[in-house]
mmCIF file of C-alpha atoms and ligand atoms in Angstrom:
data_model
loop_
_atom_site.group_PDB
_atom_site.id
_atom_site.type_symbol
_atom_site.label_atom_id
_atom_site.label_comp_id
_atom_site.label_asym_id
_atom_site.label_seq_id
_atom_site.Cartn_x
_atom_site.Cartn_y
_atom_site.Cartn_z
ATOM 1 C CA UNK O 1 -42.564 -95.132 15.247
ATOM 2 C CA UNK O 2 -39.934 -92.929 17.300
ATOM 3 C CA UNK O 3 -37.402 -95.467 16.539
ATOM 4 C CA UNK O 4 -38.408 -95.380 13.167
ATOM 5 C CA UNK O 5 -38.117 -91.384 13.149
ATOM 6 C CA UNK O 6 -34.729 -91.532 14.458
ATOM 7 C CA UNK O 7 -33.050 -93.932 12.439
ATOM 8 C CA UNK O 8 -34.435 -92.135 9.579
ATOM 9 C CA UNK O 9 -32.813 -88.682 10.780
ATOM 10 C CA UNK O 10 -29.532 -90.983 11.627
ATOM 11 C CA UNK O 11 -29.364 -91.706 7.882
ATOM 12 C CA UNK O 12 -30.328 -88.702 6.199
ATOM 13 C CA UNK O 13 -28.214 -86.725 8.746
ATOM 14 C CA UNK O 14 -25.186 -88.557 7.784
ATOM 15 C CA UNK O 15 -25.487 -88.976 4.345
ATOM 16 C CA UNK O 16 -25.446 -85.091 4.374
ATOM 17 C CA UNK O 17 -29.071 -84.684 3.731
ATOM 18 C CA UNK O 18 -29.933 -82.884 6.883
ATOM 19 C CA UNK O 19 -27.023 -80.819 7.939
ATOM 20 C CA UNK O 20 -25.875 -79.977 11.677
ATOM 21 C CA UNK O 21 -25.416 -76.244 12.599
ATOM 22 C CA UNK O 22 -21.950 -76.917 12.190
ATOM 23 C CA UNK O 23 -21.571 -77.609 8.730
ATOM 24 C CA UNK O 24 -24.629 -74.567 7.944
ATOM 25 C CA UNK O 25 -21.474 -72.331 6.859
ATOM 26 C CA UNK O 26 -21.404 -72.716 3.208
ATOM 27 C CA UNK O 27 -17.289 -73.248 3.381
ATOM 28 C CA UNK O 28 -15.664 -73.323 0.255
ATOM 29 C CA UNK O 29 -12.424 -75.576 0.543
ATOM 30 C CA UNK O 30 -11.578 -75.957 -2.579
ATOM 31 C CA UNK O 31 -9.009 -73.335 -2.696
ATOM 32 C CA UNK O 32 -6.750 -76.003 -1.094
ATOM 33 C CA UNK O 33 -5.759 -78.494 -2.909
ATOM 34 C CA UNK O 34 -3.163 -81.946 -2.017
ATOM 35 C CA UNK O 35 0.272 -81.653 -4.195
ATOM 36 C CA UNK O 36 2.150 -84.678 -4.952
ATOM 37 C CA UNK O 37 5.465 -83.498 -3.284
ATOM 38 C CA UNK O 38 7.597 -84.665 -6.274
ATOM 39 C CA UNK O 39 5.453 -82.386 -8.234
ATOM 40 C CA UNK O 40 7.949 -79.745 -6.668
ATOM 41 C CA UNK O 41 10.568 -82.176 -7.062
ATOM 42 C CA UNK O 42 11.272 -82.520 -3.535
ATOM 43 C CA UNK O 43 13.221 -85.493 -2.488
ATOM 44 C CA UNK O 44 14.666 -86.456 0.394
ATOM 45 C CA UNK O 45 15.441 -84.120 3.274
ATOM 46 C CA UNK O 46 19.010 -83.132 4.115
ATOM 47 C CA UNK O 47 20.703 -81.554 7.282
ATOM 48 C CA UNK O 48 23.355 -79.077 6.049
ATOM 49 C CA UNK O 49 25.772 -77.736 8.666
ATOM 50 C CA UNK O 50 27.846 -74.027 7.495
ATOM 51 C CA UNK O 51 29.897 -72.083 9.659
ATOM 52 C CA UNK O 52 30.013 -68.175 8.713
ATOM 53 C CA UNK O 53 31.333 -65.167 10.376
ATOM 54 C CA UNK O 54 28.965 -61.970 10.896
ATOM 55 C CA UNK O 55 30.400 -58.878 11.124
ATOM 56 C CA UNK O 56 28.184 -56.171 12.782
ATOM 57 C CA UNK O 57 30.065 -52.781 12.092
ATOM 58 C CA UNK O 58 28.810 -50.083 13.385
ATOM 59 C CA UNK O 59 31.881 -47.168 13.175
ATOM 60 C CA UNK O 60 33.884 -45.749 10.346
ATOM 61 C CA UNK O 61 32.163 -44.445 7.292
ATOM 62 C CA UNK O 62 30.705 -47.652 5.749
ATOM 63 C CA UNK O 63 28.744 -48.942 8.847
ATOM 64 C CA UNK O 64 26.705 -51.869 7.984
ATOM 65 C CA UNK O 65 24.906 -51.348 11.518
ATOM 66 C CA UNK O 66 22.771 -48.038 11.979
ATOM 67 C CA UNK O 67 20.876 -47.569 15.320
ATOM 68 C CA UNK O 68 17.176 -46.393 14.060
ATOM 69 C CA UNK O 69 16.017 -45.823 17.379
ATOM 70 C CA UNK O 70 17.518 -44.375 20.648
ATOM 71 C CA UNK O 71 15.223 -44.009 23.854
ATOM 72 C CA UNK O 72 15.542 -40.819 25.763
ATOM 73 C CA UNK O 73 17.341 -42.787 28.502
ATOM 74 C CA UNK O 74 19.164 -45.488 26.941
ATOM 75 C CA UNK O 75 19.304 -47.796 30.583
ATOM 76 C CA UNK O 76 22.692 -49.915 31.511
ATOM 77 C CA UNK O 77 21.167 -52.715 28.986
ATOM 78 C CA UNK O 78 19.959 -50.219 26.379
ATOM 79 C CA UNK O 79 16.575 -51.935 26.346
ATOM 80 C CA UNK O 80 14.477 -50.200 23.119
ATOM 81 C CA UNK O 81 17.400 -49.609 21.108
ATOM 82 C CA UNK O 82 16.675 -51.008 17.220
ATOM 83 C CA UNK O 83 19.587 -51.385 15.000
ATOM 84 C CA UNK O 84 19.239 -52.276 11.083
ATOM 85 C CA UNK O 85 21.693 -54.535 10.013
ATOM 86 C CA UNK O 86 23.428 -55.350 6.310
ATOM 87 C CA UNK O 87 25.592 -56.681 7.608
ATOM 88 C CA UNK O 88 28.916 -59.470 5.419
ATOM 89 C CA UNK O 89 28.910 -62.835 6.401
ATOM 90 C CA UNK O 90 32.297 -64.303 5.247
ATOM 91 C CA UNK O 91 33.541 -67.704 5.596
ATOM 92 C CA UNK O 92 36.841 -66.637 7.954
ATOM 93 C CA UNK O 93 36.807 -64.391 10.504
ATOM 94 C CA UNK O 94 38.415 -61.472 8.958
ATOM 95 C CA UNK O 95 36.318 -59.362 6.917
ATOM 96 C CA UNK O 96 38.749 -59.504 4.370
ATOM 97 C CA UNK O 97 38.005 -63.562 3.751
ATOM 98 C CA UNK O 98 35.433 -64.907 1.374
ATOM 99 C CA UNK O 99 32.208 -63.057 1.316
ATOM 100 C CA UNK O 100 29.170 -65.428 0.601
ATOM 101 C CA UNK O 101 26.414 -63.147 1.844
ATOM 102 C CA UNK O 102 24.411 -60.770 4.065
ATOM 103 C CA UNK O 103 22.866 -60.790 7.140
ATOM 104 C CA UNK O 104 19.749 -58.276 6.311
ATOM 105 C CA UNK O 105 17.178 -57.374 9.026
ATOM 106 C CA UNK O 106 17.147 -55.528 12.694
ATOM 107 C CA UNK O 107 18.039 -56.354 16.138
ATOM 108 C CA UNK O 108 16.653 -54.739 18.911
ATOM 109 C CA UNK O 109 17.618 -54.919 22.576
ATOM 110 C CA UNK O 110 14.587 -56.350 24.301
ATOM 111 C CA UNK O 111 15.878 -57.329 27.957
ATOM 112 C CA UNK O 112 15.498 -54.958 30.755
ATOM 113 C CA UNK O 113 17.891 -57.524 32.991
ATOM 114 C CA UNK O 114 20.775 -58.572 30.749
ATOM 115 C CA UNK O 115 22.192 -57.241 27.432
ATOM 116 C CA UNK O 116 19.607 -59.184 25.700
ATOM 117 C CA UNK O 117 18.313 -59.036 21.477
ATOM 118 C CA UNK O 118 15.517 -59.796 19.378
ATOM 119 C CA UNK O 119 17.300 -60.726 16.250
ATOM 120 C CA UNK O 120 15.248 -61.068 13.199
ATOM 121 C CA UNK O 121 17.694 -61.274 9.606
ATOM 122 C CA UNK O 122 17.869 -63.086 6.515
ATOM 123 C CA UNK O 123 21.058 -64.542 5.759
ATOM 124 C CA UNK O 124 20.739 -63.497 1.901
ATOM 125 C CA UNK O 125 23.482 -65.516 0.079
ATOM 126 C CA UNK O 126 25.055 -64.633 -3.058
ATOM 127 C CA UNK O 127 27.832 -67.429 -3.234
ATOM 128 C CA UNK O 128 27.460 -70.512 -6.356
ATOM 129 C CA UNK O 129 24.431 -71.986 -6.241
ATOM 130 C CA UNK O 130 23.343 -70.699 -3.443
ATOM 131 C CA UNK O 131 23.427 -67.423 -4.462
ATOM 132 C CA UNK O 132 19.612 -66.070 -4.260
ATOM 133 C CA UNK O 133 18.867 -67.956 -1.575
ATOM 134 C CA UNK O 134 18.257 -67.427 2.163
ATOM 135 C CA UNK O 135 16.806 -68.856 5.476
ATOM 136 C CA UNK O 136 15.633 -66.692 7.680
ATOM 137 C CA UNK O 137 17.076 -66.528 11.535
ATOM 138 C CA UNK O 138 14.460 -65.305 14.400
ATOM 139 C CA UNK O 139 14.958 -65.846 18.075
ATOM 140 C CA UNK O 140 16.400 -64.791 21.227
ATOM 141 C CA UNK O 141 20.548 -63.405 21.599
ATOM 142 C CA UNK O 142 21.698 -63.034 25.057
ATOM 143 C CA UNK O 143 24.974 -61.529 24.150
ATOM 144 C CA UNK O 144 27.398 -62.511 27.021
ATOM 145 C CA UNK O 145 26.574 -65.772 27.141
ATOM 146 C CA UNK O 146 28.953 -67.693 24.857
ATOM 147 C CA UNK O 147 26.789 -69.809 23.359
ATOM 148 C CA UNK O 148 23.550 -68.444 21.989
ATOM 149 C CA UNK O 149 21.228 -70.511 20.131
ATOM 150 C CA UNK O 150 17.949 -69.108 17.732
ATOM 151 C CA UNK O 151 15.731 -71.043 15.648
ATOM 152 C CA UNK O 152 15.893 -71.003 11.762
ATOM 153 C CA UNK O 153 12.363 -70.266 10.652
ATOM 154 C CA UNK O 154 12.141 -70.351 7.203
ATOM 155 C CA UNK O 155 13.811 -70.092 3.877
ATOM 156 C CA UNK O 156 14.109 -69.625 0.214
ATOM 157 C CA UNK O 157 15.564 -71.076 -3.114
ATOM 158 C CA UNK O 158 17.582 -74.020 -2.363
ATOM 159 C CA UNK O 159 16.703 -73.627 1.487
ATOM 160 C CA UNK O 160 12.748 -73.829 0.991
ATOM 161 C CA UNK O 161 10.598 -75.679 3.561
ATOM 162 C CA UNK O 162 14.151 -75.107 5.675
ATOM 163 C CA UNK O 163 13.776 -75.025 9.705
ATOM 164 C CA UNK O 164 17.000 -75.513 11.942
ATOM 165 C CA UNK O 165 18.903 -73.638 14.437
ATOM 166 C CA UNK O 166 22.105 -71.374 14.714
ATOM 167 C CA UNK O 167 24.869 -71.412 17.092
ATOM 168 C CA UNK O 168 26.230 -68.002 17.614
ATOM 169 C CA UNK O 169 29.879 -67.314 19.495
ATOM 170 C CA UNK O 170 31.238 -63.703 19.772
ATOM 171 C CA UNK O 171 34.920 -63.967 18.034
ATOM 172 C CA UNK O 172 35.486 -60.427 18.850
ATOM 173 C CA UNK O 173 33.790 -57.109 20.265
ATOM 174 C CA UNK O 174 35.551 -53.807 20.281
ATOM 175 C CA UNK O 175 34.464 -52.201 23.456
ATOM 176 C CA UNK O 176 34.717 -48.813 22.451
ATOM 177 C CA UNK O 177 33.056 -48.925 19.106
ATOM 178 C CA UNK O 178 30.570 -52.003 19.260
ATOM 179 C CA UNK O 179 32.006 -53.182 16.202
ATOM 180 C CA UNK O 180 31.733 -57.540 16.703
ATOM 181 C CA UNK O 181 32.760 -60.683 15.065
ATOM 182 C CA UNK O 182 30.261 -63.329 15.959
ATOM 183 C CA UNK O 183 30.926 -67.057 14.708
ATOM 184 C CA UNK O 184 27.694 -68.543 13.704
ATOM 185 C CA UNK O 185 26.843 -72.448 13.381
ATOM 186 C CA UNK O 186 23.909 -73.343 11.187
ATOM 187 C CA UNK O 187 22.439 -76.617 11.165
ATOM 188 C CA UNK O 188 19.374 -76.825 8.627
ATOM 189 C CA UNK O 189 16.951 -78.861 7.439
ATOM 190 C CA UNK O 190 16.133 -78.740 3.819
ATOM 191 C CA UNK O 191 15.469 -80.559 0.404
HETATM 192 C C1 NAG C 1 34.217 -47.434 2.461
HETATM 193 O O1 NAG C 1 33.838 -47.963 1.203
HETATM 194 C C2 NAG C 1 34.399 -47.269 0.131
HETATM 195 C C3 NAG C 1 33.800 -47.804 -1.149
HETATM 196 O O2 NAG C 1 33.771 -49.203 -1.148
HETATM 197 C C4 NAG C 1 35.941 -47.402 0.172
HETATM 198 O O3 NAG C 1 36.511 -46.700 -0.886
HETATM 199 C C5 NAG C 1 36.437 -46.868 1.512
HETATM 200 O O4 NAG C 1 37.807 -47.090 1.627
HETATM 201 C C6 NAG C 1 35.730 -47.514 2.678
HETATM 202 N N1 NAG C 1 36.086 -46.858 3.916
HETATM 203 C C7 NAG C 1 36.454 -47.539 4.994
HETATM 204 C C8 NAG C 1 36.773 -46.713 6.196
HETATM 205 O O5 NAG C 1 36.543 -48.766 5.045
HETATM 206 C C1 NAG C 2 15.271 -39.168 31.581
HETATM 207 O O1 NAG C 2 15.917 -39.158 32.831
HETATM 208 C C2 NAG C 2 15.884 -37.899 33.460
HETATM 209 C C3 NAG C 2 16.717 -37.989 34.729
HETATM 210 O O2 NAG C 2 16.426 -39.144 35.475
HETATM 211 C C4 NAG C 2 14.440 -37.497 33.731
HETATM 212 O O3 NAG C 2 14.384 -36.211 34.317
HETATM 213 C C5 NAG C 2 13.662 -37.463 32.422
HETATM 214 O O4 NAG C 2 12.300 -37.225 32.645
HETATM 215 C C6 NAG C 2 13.821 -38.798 31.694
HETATM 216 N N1 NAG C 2 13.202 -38.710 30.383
HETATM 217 C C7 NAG C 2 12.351 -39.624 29.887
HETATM 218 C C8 NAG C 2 11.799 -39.369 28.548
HETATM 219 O O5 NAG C 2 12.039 -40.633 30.531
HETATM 220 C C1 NAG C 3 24.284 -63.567 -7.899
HETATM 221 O O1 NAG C 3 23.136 -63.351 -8.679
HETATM 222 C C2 NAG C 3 22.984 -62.010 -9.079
HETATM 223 C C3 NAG C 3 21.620 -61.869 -9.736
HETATM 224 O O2 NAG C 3 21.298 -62.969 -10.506
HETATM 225 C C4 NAG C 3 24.141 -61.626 -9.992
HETATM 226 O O3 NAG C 3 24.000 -60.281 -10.422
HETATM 227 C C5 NAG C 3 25.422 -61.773 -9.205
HETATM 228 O O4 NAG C 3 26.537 -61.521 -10.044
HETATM 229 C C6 NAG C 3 25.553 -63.177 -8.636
HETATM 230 N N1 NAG C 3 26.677 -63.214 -7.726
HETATM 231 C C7 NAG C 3 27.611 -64.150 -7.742
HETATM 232 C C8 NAG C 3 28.706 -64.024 -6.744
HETATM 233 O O5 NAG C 3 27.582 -65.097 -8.531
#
């Protein structure tokens, strides 16, 4: 009679009859639904590589890098220092070459040790077809080092569903007035 009992609880318990405590929740996941990704017309995923120079000025009368926020005592690394950027991204390394975007977003210096920043910035571009679109860069830029790699996150337009990773290489860096020219390498993933 047990046996009977509890292979009549097996069944009704699994066709959904009886339900477990963990299923009591009444969820509702029907606000999800499966797309078809050529519904989007997605197709095949490509790896585009584009090499553009960032120029990060922060003198003269049309800086395109403000410092929002200065602690009390800046320290030898300048750690809590925020800077919002706009700043061109051309395709040489003089400003006066082709300019195919922005770099828009904030950098703040976030190492106590080393000359170290949180960069977080859209590369907005506004050149052919790619004008309207960006991906978005957020990661980690130890500036002495030469090489200094951050993750692409994220994009938009033509770069949607993009992920990736810059290369970044200072080209210049005027002591005296911070201005730099920094090479970056972008290798992303998109459709
Ligand atoms: C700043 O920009 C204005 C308007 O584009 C221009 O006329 C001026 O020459 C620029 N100044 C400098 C120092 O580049
Ligand atoms: C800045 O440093 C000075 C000298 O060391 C100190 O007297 C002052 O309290 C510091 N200010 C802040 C806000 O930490
Ligand atoms: C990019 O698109 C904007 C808005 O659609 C337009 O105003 C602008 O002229 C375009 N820029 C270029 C370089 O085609």
């Amino acid at each position: 009679m047990v046996r009977i009992l509890l292979i009549l609880f097996f069944i009704l318990s699994s066709s959904g009859f009886i339900r477990c405590s963990r299923d009591d929740v009444d969820d509702d996941h029907s606000f999800v639904t499966s797309l078809d990704p050529k519904s989007l017309s997605l197709k095949e995923e490509k790896l585009s590589h584009f090499r553009l120079y960032w120029h990060d000025i922060m003198s003269g009368s049309n800086a395109t890098s403000i410092s929002v926020v200065r602690p009390a005592n800046v320290s030898a690394t300048g750690f809590g220092i925020i800077n919002v950027i706009d700043d061109p991204l051309t395709l040489g390394p003089k400003l006066s070459s082709k300019l195919v975007g922005r770099a828009q977003g904030f950098y703040t210096l976030s190492s106590q040790e080393e000359l170290g920043l949180l960069m977080s910035m859209n590369f907005a571009f506004t050149e052919g077809k790619y004008n309207g679109s960006t991906i978005t860069v957020l990661g980690r830029n130890p500036i002495t080092h030469k090489v200094r790699e951050m993750p692409v996150t994220g994009g938009s337009g033509l770069f949607r569903f993009a992920r990736g990773y810059v290369q970044a290489r200072t080209y210049s860096l005027n002591m005296k007035t911070g201005d730099a020219i920094v090479e970056y390498n972008c290798y992303v993933l998109h459709y």
